[in-house]
Amino acid sequence: MDGGTMEQLISLCKRRGFVYQGSEIYGGLAGTWDYGPLGVALKKNIENLWWKTFVTDREDMYGIDAAILMNPRAWAASGHADGFADPLIEDVKTRKRYRADHLLEEAGIDPKGMSATEMDKAIQGSKLKSPEGNALGEVRQFNMMFKTQVGATEDAASVTYLRPETAGGMFVNYKNVVDSFHPKLPFGMAQIGKAFRNEIAPRDFIFRVRELEQMEIEYFIRPDDWERAFEEWRVAMHAFAKNLGLSGERLHELEVAPEDRAHYSKRTIDFEFDFPFGKKELWGLAYRTDFDLSAHAKESGMDLFFFDEETKERFIPHVIEPSFGVGRTLLAVLSESYREDEMNGEKRVFLKLPSHLAPVRIAVFPLLKNRPELVAKAREVFLLLKKEFGNVLFDDNGNIGKRYRRQDEIGTPYCVTIDFDTLGEKPEHKDTVTVRDRDTGEQKRAPIAELTKYII
Ligand code: ATP
């Protein structure tokens, strides 16, 4: 079976140390998840691939790492202080809160394009009840930004927010980057970092969380160049999906209707993915016009015009924004790679991860644990490969079959075993090892000196 159910993915993530419930020993904290050793390795591989693809491999990109806490005026300017809200509805009896649009969707009513008042009418009109079967209150807009207090004084002036998207940090640094690097248009800024959203109903594991991580790009362009740049990024996002191993069939584009777009967007495409719980947004691509830079110029009083040396024109650049959620990407990669099959008459679970994403690239085993000469040789091979590849693991626990299964389950593409032939029991095999392929279970003998050729 391919893809796996949510239960299977969640269980594998916990069992094998990918993702744990946040603050689990205290019963958890809704909407938070912690990445374990393998989860963080997979996450970093995804982030590094993104950074390499969109920053270091290009000449027109500038990476930054801005503070999560920002002057609250930035959020007033961007429209988030007033407008970053989701429709909330309450079960009048239990006081449990729900997303009104989600309840409508589940009842088969399409909430797309509806205002809060229209959702309210639709809910009252169809006499919709809460999932507990109770009456529902009125729909109201709920601002999702987390408020916090900066410094020791608790007055209104010290209130700010944890950023709900990383984009803001790039817009407020646009002038700094232009002044330091004098880029020509088009150029982009990129950032990977945490963002926080007080989601009304976090759900679906790491899909909808309250503390999330984003990889975002603000690509600054001449206003008349937006259609070309939008198309270029649409294609680049598909190429990145392919590099992550996400298959074409499970990835879809949704042209977001004008009434459903964020307040700053003139065109948005949602990249949707067939998650085990349905087709949902994975990434977004938006044409943000000059909305943000113009708003920040007005609020801050700073000159955020761009002077084009060639045409001698001064204007506020427009922006194309490709936005990627790290957690959703990781969940899509896990779901895409989850496999169940039968090997040697036994059921097995394995992750068919691309080898450049696998948390462990190679596992090295001595055939037997209690033979010091095998262990010593295996340690030697392990250190050699570790120096070359980094994410190499040594394992001498349990029998060899169990070790293979453990590595299959975490997606390790290659297992290297040191046996008696390696030590010269069969002279023609001296200093060779077996290399086992995760997907086929096939084993080949290879000379230690040539191992790096067998491993991709
Ligand atoms: P949704 O409609 O699913 O709430 P959104 O349209 O609000 O998402 P954006 O504001 O476009 O999302 O955020 C950009 C990206 O950040 C999304 O495509 C997604 O990958 C990620 N993201 C947004 N909200 C969350 C969340 N609560 N948990 C995990 N990832 C998120």
XYZ file of C-alpha atoms and ligand atoms in Angstrom:
487
model
C 0.000 0.000 0.000
C 1.271 3.471 -0.864
C 0.738 6.755 0.962
C -0.332 5.508 4.366
C -3.215 6.653 6.555
C -2.759 9.463 9.054
C -2.752 6.909 11.891
C 0.068 4.983 10.214
C 2.120 8.138 9.588
C 1.627 9.536 13.084
C 2.463 6.205 14.653
C 5.639 5.792 12.573
C 6.679 9.381 13.367
C 6.395 8.786 17.099
C 7.822 5.270 17.136
C 10.886 6.137 15.104
C 11.589 9.611 16.496
C 10.419 11.923 13.716
C 7.682 13.943 15.447
C 6.395 13.936 19.018
C 3.435 15.702 20.572
C 4.556 19.064 22.048
C 4.984 18.978 25.885
C 3.745 15.377 25.791
C 4.492 14.493 29.432
C 2.095 17.295 30.472
C -0.651 16.044 28.196
C 0.476 18.165 25.251
C -0.321 21.684 24.099
C -2.800 21.905 21.230
C -1.280 22.919 17.916
C 2.348 22.265 18.899
C 4.593 19.404 17.825
C 8.246 18.676 18.534
C 10.654 17.269 15.971
C 12.776 14.347 17.185
C 16.250 13.431 15.904
C 15.081 11.965 12.587
C 12.375 14.593 12.060
C 14.836 17.416 12.510
C 17.274 15.711 10.116
C 14.549 15.391 7.452
C 13.376 18.958 8.095
C 16.901 20.342 7.724
C 17.416 18.383 4.506
C 14.220 19.939 3.109
C 15.214 23.420 4.278
C 18.770 23.064 2.946
C 17.486 21.891 -0.432
C 15.130 24.885 -0.532
C 17.925 27.312 0.447
C 20.303 25.829 -2.114
C 17.676 25.834 -4.885
C 16.316 29.313 -4.304
C 19.210 31.219 -2.697
C 22.748 29.879 -3.167
C 22.286 28.423 -6.676
C 20.944 31.755 -7.942
C 22.519 35.162 -8.437
C 19.433 37.287 -7.792
C 18.537 36.227 -4.241
C 19.427 37.664 -0.826
C 18.869 35.545 2.266
C 17.981 37.165 5.584
C 17.017 36.100 9.098
C 14.828 38.752 10.719
C 13.556 38.947 14.306
C 10.259 37.248 15.130
C 9.192 40.198 17.283
C 8.632 43.329 15.244
C 7.513 46.872 15.889
C 3.680 46.588 16.004
C 3.391 49.412 13.471
C 4.667 46.934 10.871
C 1.553 44.789 11.478
C -0.716 47.820 11.371
C 0.801 48.754 7.993
C 0.570 45.232 6.540
C -3.108 44.983 7.461
C -2.611 42.002 9.780
C -3.573 43.901 12.960
C -7.031 44.531 11.491
C -7.518 41.819 8.928
C -5.655 38.605 9.768
C -8.711 36.757 10.982
C -10.618 33.518 10.551
C -14.388 33.027 11.067
C -15.023 31.664 14.557
C -18.175 30.020 15.878
C -18.914 28.670 19.351
C -20.920 25.703 20.604
C -23.268 27.553 22.988
C -23.276 24.701 25.487
C -19.698 23.434 25.634
C -18.112 26.777 24.601
C -15.881 24.830 22.223
C -14.752 26.896 19.268
C -14.765 25.936 15.612
C -13.865 27.396 12.216
C -17.252 28.310 10.724
C -15.959 27.680 7.181
C -14.753 24.204 8.175
C -18.163 23.294 9.665
C -19.882 24.476 6.475
C -17.463 22.482 4.300
C -18.093 19.368 6.377
C -21.853 19.884 5.937
C -21.386 19.986 2.147
C -21.851 23.775 1.847
C -19.071 25.598 -0.009
C -18.017 28.593 2.143
C -15.697 30.046 -0.518
C -16.190 33.764 -0.974
C -18.640 34.090 1.952
C -18.373 36.959 4.443
C -18.846 36.239 8.170
C -22.461 37.440 7.916
C -23.127 35.166 4.935
C -21.607 32.192 6.784
C -23.798 33.028 9.753
C -26.896 33.044 7.520
C -25.886 29.743 5.889
C -25.342 28.120 9.292
C -28.601 29.394 10.785
C -30.498 28.659 7.525
C -29.402 25.037 7.414
C -29.859 24.657 11.186
C -26.313 23.370 11.475
C -25.321 21.981 14.869
C -21.899 21.716 16.496
C -20.066 18.367 16.172
C -21.409 17.637 19.712
C -24.966 18.186 18.474
C -25.554 21.529 20.233
C -26.731 24.899 18.961
C -24.121 27.269 17.551
C -23.608 30.943 18.350
C -22.870 33.743 15.906
C -19.985 33.792 13.468
C -17.392 36.449 14.260
C -13.941 37.241 12.959
C -11.098 36.111 15.242
C -7.624 37.654 14.838
C -5.057 34.881 14.747
C -2.004 36.858 15.815
C -0.495 35.966 19.201
C -0.212 39.101 21.312
C 2.706 39.533 23.650
C 4.203 42.150 25.944
C 7.673 43.513 25.302
C 9.631 44.730 28.348
C 8.655 45.207 31.969
C 5.832 47.723 31.531
C 2.389 46.348 30.835
C 0.826 49.248 28.954
C -0.742 49.280 25.522
C 2.435 50.704 23.970
C 4.393 47.579 24.896
C 2.040 45.178 23.072
C 3.318 43.473 19.970
C 2.748 40.184 18.167
C 4.607 37.038 17.281
C 4.863 37.281 13.489
C 2.112 35.366 11.655
C 4.257 35.073 8.515
C 7.943 35.612 7.793
C 7.190 37.996 4.899
C 7.033 41.106 7.130
C 10.680 40.712 8.138
C 11.670 40.914 4.480
C 9.608 43.986 3.621
C 11.031 45.966 6.549
C 14.565 44.996 5.421
C 14.018 45.721 1.736
C 15.703 49.147 1.990
C 18.648 47.728 3.965
C 19.334 45.128 1.281
C 18.964 47.658 -1.550
C 21.340 50.081 0.209
C 23.962 47.391 0.991
C 23.899 45.447 -2.283
C 22.429 47.771 -4.966
C 20.646 44.894 -6.743
C 19.012 45.325 -10.137
C 15.382 44.309 -10.646
C 14.217 41.615 -10.556
C 15.742 40.390 -7.297
C 14.430 38.498 -4.331
C 14.755 38.146 -0.581
C 14.388 34.784 1.108
C 13.910 33.655 4.667
C 13.263 30.480 6.633
C 11.804 30.886 10.081
C 9.082 30.437 12.641
C 5.674 32.044 12.409
C 2.787 31.833 14.844
C -0.947 31.642 14.230
C -3.512 31.183 16.947
C -5.481 28.751 14.789
C -9.040 28.263 16.052
C -8.906 24.546 15.430
C -5.402 23.113 14.929
C -5.713 19.659 13.391
C -4.413 16.980 11.080
C -1.103 16.428 12.905
C 1.570 18.879 11.684
C -0.674 20.197 8.882
C -2.400 22.942 10.876
C -0.382 24.057 13.872
C -0.067 27.189 15.981
C 3.710 27.403 15.849
C 4.876 26.791 12.291
C 7.860 27.277 10.074
C 7.831 28.946 6.692
C 10.229 29.267 3.784
C 9.278 32.438 1.944
C 10.499 34.546 -0.934
C 9.615 38.121 -1.780
C 10.618 38.630 -5.403
C 10.760 42.317 -6.365
C 9.894 43.161 -9.960
C 8.926 45.987 -12.283
C 5.120 46.289 -12.225
C 4.830 45.390 -15.932
C 6.859 42.200 -15.370
C 4.477 40.496 -12.961
C 2.860 37.972 -15.289
C 6.208 36.674 -16.561
C 7.676 36.464 -13.044
C 4.554 34.763 -11.679
C 4.805 32.098 -14.375
C 8.542 31.656 -13.766
C 7.900 30.994 -10.062
C 4.980 28.668 -10.776
C 7.308 26.525 -12.885
C 10.133 26.766 -10.297
C 7.765 25.543 -7.559
C 6.831 22.490 -9.626
C 10.523 21.735 -10.222
C 11.172 21.961 -6.470
C 8.239 19.605 -5.786
C 9.776 17.124 -8.219
C 13.123 17.387 -6.471
C 11.348 16.550 -3.203
C 9.983 13.420 -4.853
C 6.388 14.718 -4.818
C 4.613 13.100 -7.727
C 2.717 15.091 -10.306
C -0.523 13.198 -9.668
C -0.868 14.239 -6.047
C -0.007 17.913 -6.623
C -2.672 20.262 -7.967
C -2.986 23.952 -8.696
C -5.982 25.934 -7.515
C -6.551 29.372 -8.987
C -7.897 31.219 -5.942
C -11.048 33.255 -6.686
C -10.758 37.033 -6.159
C -13.129 37.005 -3.159
C -11.022 34.311 -1.445
C -7.630 35.924 -1.886
C -5.728 37.554 0.976
C -6.260 41.302 1.249
C -2.914 42.056 -0.427
C -3.132 39.688 -3.398
C -4.124 40.292 -7.047
C -3.527 36.710 -8.092
C -3.001 33.594 -5.976
C -2.407 29.985 -6.855
C -2.622 27.429 -4.077
C -0.495 24.352 -4.628
C -2.687 21.637 -3.194
C -1.592 18.144 -2.262
C -3.591 14.957 -1.794
C -2.899 14.435 1.917
C -4.397 11.319 3.527
C -7.193 13.542 4.946
C -7.993 15.188 1.598
C -6.789 17.697 -0.963
C -5.421 20.680 0.984
C -3.126 23.664 0.556
C 0.557 22.775 0.613
C 2.121 26.024 -0.663
C 0.971 29.374 -1.991
C 2.074 31.668 -4.806
C 0.778 35.231 -4.640
C 1.143 38.458 -6.568
C 1.228 40.975 -3.707
C 1.512 44.040 -6.008
C 3.176 47.011 -4.264
C 0.757 46.656 -1.360
C 3.330 45.974 1.359
C 6.141 48.311 0.361
C 3.665 51.171 -0.242
C 1.977 50.554 3.103
C 5.318 50.418 4.975
C 6.526 53.568 3.176
C 3.396 55.378 4.323
C 3.456 54.106 7.919
C 7.211 54.533 8.477
C 7.665 57.723 6.468
C 10.712 56.135 4.789
C 11.493 56.388 1.106
C 11.047 52.866 -0.256
C 11.196 53.830 -3.929
C 13.512 51.948 -6.254
C 15.662 53.974 -8.613
C 16.286 52.172 -11.889
C 19.743 53.311 -13.051
C 19.061 52.279 -16.642
C 15.669 53.861 -17.237
C 16.107 56.599 -14.596
C 12.643 55.767 -13.248
C 11.643 55.825 -9.581
C 8.873 53.486 -8.488
C 7.796 51.082 -5.756
C 8.596 47.546 -6.953
C 5.841 44.956 -7.124
C 6.204 41.558 -5.483
C 5.688 37.888 -6.332
C 5.616 35.721 -3.208
C 6.197 31.958 -3.257
C 5.427 30.693 0.236
C 6.199 27.205 1.548
C 5.223 25.683 4.898
C 8.018 23.455 6.212
C 5.765 21.134 8.267
C 3.271 20.641 5.441
C 6.143 19.894 3.049
C 7.567 17.328 5.459
C 4.142 15.709 5.873
C 3.678 15.550 2.091
C 7.154 14.003 1.650
C 6.417 11.398 4.352
C 3.021 10.562 2.894
C 4.406 10.336 -0.641
C 7.170 7.967 0.445
C 5.213 5.679 2.815
C 5.035 2.120 1.493
C 3.912 -1.269 2.725
C 4.910 -4.454 0.929
C 6.027 -8.004 1.591
C 9.639 -9.072 1.656
C 10.798 -12.629 2.312
C 7.258 -13.550 3.285
C 7.022 -10.781 5.897
C 5.041 -7.568 5.849
C 7.257 -4.530 5.942
C 6.878 -0.748 6.110
C 9.379 1.431 4.350
C 9.874 5.063 3.386
C 10.878 5.470 -0.244
C 12.569 8.808 0.460
C 14.825 10.398 -2.155
C 18.329 9.665 -0.847
C 19.210 13.381 -0.632
C 16.373 13.827 1.887
C 16.782 10.651 3.958
C 17.697 11.382 7.602
C 20.191 8.503 7.456
C 21.835 7.906 4.089
C 23.803 4.772 4.943
C 23.646 2.335 7.858
C 26.714 0.187 8.550
C 26.448 -3.193 10.326
C 28.848 -5.883 11.460
C 27.136 -9.205 10.620
C 27.531 -10.349 14.227
C 27.835 -8.210 17.326
C 29.922 -10.635 19.357
C 32.848 -10.939 16.941
C 35.312 -8.141 17.725
C 37.116 -8.512 14.378
C 33.822 -7.866 12.486
C 32.925 -4.943 14.744
C 36.368 -3.381 14.342
C 36.225 -3.613 10.541
C 32.651 -2.284 10.520
C 33.714 0.707 12.662
C 36.497 1.387 10.188
C 34.085 1.373 7.207
C 31.563 3.416 9.199
C 34.122 6.161 9.947
C 35.236 6.226 6.325
C 31.681 6.685 5.046
C 30.776 9.130 7.807
C 33.636 11.367 6.751
C 32.376 11.309 3.171
C 28.573 11.514 3.687
C 27.956 12.772 7.247
C 24.592 11.176 7.988
C 25.814 7.602 8.394
C 24.716 5.374 11.262
C 26.369 2.397 12.976
C 24.066 -0.333 14.270
C 24.908 -3.697 15.818
C 21.674 -4.161 17.748
C 19.553 -7.294 17.255
C 19.744 -9.637 14.293
C 20.524 -8.393 10.811
C 16.935 -8.818 9.564
C 15.648 -6.564 12.344
C 18.312 -3.969 11.550
C 17.258 -3.911 7.889
C 13.607 -3.437 8.908
C 14.485 -0.553 11.234
C 16.381 1.222 8.464
C 13.611 0.533 5.913
C 11.109 2.168 8.255
C 13.127 5.390 8.485
C 13.907 5.446 4.761
C 17.652 4.679 4.806
C 18.499 3.987 1.148
C 21.617 1.815 1.760
C 22.688 -0.724 4.355
C 26.322 -1.812 4.271
C 27.182 -5.110 6.004
C 30.615 -6.323 6.998
C 30.772 -10.128 7.044
C 33.415 -12.864 7.219
C 34.122 -12.552 3.503
C 35.127 -8.935 4.134
C 37.815 -10.276 6.451
C 39.033 -12.688 3.772
C 37.196 -15.943 4.493
C 36.690 -16.097 0.736
C 39.931 -14.530 -0.459
C 38.335 -13.198 -3.647
C 35.910 -11.164 -1.490
C 38.472 -9.708 0.895
C 37.796 -6.029 1.614
C 34.385 -6.123 -0.034
C 31.059 -5.540 1.724
C 27.409 -6.091 0.851
C 25.343 -3.041 -0.099
C 21.601 -3.574 0.292
C 19.100 -1.489 -1.631
C 16.113 -0.356 0.496
C 13.495 -0.562 -2.230
C 14.321 -3.959 -3.730
C 16.128 -5.619 -0.818
C 18.770 -6.651 -3.344
C 22.348 -7.044 -2.123
C 25.485 -6.468 -4.156
C 29.088 -6.964 -3.177
C 31.301 -3.928 -3.568
C 34.939 -3.203 -2.720
C 35.260 -0.867 0.279
C 37.570 1.368 -1.757
C 34.820 1.875 -4.370
C 31.832 2.263 -2.021
C 31.285 5.925 -2.747
C 30.572 4.982 -6.390
C 27.701 2.685 -5.360
C 26.017 5.227 -3.152
C 24.143 8.156 -4.614
P -4.728 27.779 5.224
O -5.755 28.313 4.226
O -4.502 26.304 5.096
O -4.963 28.246 6.624
P -3.160 29.993 4.440
O -3.694 30.273 3.078
O -3.595 30.844 5.569
O -3.331 28.448 4.804
P -0.668 31.231 3.894
O -1.009 32.426 4.682
O -0.682 31.324 2.409
O -1.576 30.005 4.357
O 0.736 30.670 4.413
C 1.735 30.193 3.551
C 2.073 28.735 3.841
O 2.366 28.549 5.220
C 0.928 27.768 3.557
O 0.885 27.433 2.187
C 1.291 26.599 4.434
O 2.273 25.789 3.802
C 1.923 27.261 5.643
N 0.942 27.395 6.749
C 0.045 28.376 6.931
N -0.662 28.203 8.058
C -0.188 27.071 8.621
C -0.494 26.362 9.824
N -1.407 26.793 10.678
N 0.196 25.234 10.088
C 1.154 24.782 9.237
N 1.487 25.422 8.099
C 0.840 26.544 7.787
